[in-house]
Tab-separated table of C-alpha atoms in Angstrom:
chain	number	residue	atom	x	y	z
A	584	UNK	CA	19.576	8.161	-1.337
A	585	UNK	CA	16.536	6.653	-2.754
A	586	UNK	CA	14.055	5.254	-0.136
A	587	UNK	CA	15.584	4.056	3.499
A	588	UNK	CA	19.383	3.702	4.169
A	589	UNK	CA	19.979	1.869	7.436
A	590	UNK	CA	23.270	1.773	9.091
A	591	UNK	CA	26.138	0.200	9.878
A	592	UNK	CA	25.184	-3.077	8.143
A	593	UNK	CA	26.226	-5.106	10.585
A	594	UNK	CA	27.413	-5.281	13.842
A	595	UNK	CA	29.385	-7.333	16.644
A	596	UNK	CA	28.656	-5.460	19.969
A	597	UNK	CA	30.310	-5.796	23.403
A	598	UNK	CA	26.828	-6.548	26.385
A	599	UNK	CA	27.071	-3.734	28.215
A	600	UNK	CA	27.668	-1.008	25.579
A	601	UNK	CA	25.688	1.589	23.895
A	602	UNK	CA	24.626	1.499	20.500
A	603	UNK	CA	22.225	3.857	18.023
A	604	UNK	CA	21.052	1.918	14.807
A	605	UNK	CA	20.771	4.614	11.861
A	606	UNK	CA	17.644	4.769	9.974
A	607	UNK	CA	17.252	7.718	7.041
A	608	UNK	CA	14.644	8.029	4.415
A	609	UNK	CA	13.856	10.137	1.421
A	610	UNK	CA	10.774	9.596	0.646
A	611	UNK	CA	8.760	12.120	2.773
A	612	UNK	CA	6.632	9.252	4.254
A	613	UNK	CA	5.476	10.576	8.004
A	614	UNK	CA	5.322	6.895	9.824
A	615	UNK	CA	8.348	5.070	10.184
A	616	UNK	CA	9.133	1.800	11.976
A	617	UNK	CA	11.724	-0.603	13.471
A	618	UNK	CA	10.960	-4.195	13.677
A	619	UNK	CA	13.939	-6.875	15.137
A	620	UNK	CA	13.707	-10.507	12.892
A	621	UNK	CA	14.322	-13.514	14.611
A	622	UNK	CA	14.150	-17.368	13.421
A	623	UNK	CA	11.200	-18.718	14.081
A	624	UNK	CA	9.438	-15.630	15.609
A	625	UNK	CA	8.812	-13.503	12.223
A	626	UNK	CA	9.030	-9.890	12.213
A	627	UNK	CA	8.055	-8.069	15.708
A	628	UNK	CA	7.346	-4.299	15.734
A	629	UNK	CA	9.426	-2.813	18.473
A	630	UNK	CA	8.815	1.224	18.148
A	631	UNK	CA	7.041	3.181	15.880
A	632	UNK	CA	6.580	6.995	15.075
A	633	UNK	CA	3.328	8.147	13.239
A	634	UNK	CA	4.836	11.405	12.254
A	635	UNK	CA	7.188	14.089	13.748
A	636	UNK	CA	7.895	14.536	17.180
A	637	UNK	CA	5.538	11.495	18.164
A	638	UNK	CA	6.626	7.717	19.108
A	639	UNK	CA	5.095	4.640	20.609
A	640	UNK	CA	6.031	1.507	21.434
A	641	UNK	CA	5.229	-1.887	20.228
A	642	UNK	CA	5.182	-5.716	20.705
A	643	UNK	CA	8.963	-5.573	21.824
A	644	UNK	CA	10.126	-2.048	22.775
A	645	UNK	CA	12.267	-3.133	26.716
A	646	UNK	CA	15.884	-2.186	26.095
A	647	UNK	CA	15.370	0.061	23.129
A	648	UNK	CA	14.616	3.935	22.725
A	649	UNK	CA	13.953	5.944	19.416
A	650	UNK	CA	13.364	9.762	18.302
A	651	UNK	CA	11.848	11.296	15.689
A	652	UNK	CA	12.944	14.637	15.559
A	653	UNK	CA	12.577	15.339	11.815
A	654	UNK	CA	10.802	13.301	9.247
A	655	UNK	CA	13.886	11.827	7.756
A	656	UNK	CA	15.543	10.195	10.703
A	657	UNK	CA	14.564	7.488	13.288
A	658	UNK	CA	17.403	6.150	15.007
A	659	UNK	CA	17.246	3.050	17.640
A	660	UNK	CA	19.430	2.939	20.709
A	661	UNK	CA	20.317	0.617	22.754
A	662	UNK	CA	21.167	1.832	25.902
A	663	UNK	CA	23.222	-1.427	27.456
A	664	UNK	CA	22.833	-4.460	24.663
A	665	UNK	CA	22.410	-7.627	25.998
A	666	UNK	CA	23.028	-10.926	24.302
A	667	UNK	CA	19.134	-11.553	23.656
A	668	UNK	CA	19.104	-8.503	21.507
A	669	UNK	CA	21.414	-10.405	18.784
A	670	UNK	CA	19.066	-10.006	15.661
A	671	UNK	CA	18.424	-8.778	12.429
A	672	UNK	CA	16.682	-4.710	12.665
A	673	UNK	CA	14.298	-3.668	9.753
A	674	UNK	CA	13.740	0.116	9.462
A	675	UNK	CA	10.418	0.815	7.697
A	676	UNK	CA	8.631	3.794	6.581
A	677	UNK	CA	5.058	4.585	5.153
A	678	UNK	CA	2.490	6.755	4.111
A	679	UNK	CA	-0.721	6.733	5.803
A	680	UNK	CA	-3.268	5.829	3.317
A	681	UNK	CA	-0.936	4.978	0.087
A	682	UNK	CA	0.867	1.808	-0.988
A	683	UNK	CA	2.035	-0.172	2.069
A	684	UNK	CA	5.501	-0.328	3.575
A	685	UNK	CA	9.146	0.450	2.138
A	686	UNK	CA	11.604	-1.170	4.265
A	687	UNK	CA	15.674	-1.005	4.419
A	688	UNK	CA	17.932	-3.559	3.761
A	689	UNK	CA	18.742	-4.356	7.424
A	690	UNK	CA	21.310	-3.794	10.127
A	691	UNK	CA	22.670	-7.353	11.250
A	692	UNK	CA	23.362	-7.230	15.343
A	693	UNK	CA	25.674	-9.357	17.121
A	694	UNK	CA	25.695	-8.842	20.829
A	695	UNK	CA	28.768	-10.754	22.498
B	14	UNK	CA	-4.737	-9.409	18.897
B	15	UNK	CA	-5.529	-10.048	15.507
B	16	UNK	CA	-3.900	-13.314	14.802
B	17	UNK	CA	-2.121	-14.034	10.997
B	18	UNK	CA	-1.891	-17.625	9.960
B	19	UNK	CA	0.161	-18.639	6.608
B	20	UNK	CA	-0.052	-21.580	5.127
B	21	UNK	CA	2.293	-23.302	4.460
B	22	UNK	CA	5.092	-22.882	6.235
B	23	UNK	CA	7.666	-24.633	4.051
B	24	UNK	CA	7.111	-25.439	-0.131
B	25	UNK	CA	9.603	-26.740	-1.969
B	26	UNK	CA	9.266	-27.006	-5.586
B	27	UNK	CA	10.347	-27.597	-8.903
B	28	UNK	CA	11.634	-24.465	-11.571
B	29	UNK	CA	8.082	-24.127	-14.016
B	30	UNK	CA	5.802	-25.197	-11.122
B	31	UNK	CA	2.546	-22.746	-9.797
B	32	UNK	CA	2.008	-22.152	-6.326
B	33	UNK	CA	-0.976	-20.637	-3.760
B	34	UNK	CA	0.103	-19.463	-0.623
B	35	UNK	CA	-2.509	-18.575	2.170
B	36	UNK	CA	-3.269	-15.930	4.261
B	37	UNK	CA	-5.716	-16.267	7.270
B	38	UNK	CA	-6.554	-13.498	9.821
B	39	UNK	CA	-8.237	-13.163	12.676
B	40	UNK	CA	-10.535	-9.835	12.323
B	41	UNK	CA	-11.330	-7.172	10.241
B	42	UNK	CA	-8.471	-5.218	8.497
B	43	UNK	CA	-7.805	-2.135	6.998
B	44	UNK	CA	-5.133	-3.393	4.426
B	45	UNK	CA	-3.109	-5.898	3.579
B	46	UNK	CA	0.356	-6.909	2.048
B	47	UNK	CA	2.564	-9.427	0.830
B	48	UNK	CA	5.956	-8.892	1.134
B	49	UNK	CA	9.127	-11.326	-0.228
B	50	UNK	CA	12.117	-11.350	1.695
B	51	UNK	CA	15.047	-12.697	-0.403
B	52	UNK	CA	18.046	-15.039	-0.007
B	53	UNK	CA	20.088	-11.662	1.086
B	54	UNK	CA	17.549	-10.315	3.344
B	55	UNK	CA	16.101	-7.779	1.629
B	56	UNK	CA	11.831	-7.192	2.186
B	57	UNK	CA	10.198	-6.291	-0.459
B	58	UNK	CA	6.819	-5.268	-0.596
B	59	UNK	CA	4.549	-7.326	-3.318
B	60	UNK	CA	1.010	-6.500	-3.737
B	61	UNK	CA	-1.363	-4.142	-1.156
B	62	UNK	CA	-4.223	-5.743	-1.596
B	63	UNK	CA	-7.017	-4.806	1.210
B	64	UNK	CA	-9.402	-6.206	-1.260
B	65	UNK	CA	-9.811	-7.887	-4.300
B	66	UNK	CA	-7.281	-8.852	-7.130
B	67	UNK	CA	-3.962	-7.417	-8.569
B	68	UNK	CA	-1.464	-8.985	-10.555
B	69	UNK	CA	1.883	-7.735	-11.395
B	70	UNK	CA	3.666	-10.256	-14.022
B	71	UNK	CA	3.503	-13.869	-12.537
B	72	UNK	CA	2.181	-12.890	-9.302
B	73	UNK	CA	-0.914	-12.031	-8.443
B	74	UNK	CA	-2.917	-11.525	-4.718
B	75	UNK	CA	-6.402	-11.870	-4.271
B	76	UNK	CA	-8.218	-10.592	-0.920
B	77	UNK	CA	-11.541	-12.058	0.350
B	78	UNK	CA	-11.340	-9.469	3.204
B	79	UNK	CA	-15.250	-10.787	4.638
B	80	UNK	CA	-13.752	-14.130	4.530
B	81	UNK	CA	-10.305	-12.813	6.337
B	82	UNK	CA	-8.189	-14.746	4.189
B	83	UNK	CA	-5.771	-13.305	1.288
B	84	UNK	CA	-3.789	-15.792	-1.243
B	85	UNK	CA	-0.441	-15.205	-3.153
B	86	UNK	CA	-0.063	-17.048	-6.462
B	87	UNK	CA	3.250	-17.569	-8.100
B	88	UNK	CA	2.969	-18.946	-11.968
B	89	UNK	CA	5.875	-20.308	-13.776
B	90	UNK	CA	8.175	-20.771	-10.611
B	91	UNK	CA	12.052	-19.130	-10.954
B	92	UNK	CA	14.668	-19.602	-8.471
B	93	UNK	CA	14.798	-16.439	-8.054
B	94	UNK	CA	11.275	-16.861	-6.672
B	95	UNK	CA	13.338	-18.065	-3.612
B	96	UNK	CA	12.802	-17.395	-0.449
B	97	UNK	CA	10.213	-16.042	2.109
B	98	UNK	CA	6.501	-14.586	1.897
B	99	UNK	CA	4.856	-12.851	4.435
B	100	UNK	CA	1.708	-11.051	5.026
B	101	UNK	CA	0.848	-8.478	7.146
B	102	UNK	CA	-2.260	-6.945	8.215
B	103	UNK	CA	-3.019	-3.530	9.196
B	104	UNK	CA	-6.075	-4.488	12.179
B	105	UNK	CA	-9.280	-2.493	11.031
B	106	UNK	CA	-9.293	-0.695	15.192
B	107	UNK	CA	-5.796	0.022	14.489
B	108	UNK	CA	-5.287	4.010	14.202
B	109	UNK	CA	-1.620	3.942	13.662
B	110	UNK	CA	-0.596	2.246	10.650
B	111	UNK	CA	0.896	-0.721	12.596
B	112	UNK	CA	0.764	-3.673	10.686
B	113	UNK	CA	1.120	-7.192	11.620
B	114	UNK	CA	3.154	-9.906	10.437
B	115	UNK	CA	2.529	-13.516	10.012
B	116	UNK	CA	5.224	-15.591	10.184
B	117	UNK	CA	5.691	-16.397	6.759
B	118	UNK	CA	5.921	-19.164	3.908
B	119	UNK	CA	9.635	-20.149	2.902
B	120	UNK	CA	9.737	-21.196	-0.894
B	121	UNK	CA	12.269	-23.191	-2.141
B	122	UNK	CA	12.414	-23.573	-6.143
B	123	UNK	CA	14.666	-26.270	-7.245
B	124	UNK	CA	16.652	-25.573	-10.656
């Protein structure tokens, strides 16, 4: 692995079902992020951990839970998808103080 | 909230052309970036830039962070130049790293 590996790369999802978006990085960085990409609407911050055992929530977190129970992993669940959560997930990661953001390549949803 | 304007939000040009794309915020920031998502989808991060210039081949970001406005120049335009630019700002009150997006400038170079 070098940097953040995000799985599955894509998606179609049944409303109604559960679903945990994988988010692992290497790179030691104690933030990490998940943002959702929609046309027209940019990139929108949905959770965010600053480090270890801590989350929050941002601009968009109804309908979606995360953990951070180790430094490497940040998963994002969906506990019952609904149609409006059809979208493109970013996982991000970065080190307070450094060089900015290193994101992954993307997990494309499809909720049918 | 701090609000992040780009300008504009569509450029199409021809292969060999510059180009300035613009960055206005809101408030004071902590940092900046520019980031260039590709044809594929893939974000990459450009230039963090809370102040001043960098350049890094034929791009180069300048910050005029008491004027709240960043610009991202592109020299000698590829196709592979394709695609979209955004900025996002890290709000100066912000204590956890959150950064905010505009919504980005989609570049078109023409072969």
């Amino acid at each position: 692995i070098a940097g953040i590996t995000q799985a599955p790369t894509s998606q179609i999802l049944a409303a109604g079902r559960r679903m945990t978006l994988r988010c692992t990085q290497d790179m030691r960085h104690n933030a990490m992020y998940w943002y959702r990409q929609d046309l027209g609407l940019g990139l929108r911050l949905i959770h965010y951990s600053n480090t270890a055992g801590t989350t929050g929530k941002g601009e968009v977190p109804d309908g979606y839970s995360v953990s951070r129970a180790n430094t490497d992993d940040f998963p994002l669940t969906l506990a019952s998808a609904v149609p409006s959560q059809t979208s493109v997930y970013f996982c991000a990661s970065s080190h307070r103080g450094s060089y900015g953001y290193t994101f992954g390549s993307g997990t494309r949803l499809t909720v049918v | 909230g701090i609000q992040v304007e780009q300008s504009p939000p569509d450029l199409i040009l021809q292969e060999g052309a510059n180009s300035t794309l613009r960055c206005n915020f809101s408030d004071s920031v902590n940092n900046l970036q520019w980031f260039h998502q590709n044809p594929w989808g893939q974000l990459i991060n450009l230039f963090y830039i809370p102040s001043g210039t960098k350049q890094n081949g034929r791009l180069s970001a300048t910050t005029v962070a008491t004027e709240r406005y960043s610009l991202l120049y592109i020299s000698s335009s590829q196709t592979t130049d394709s695609g979209v630019y955004f900025c996002a700002v890290e709000p100066d009150m912000n204590r956890d790293d959150k950064i905010i997006f505009g919504k980005g400038t989609r570049l078109h170079i023409l072969p």
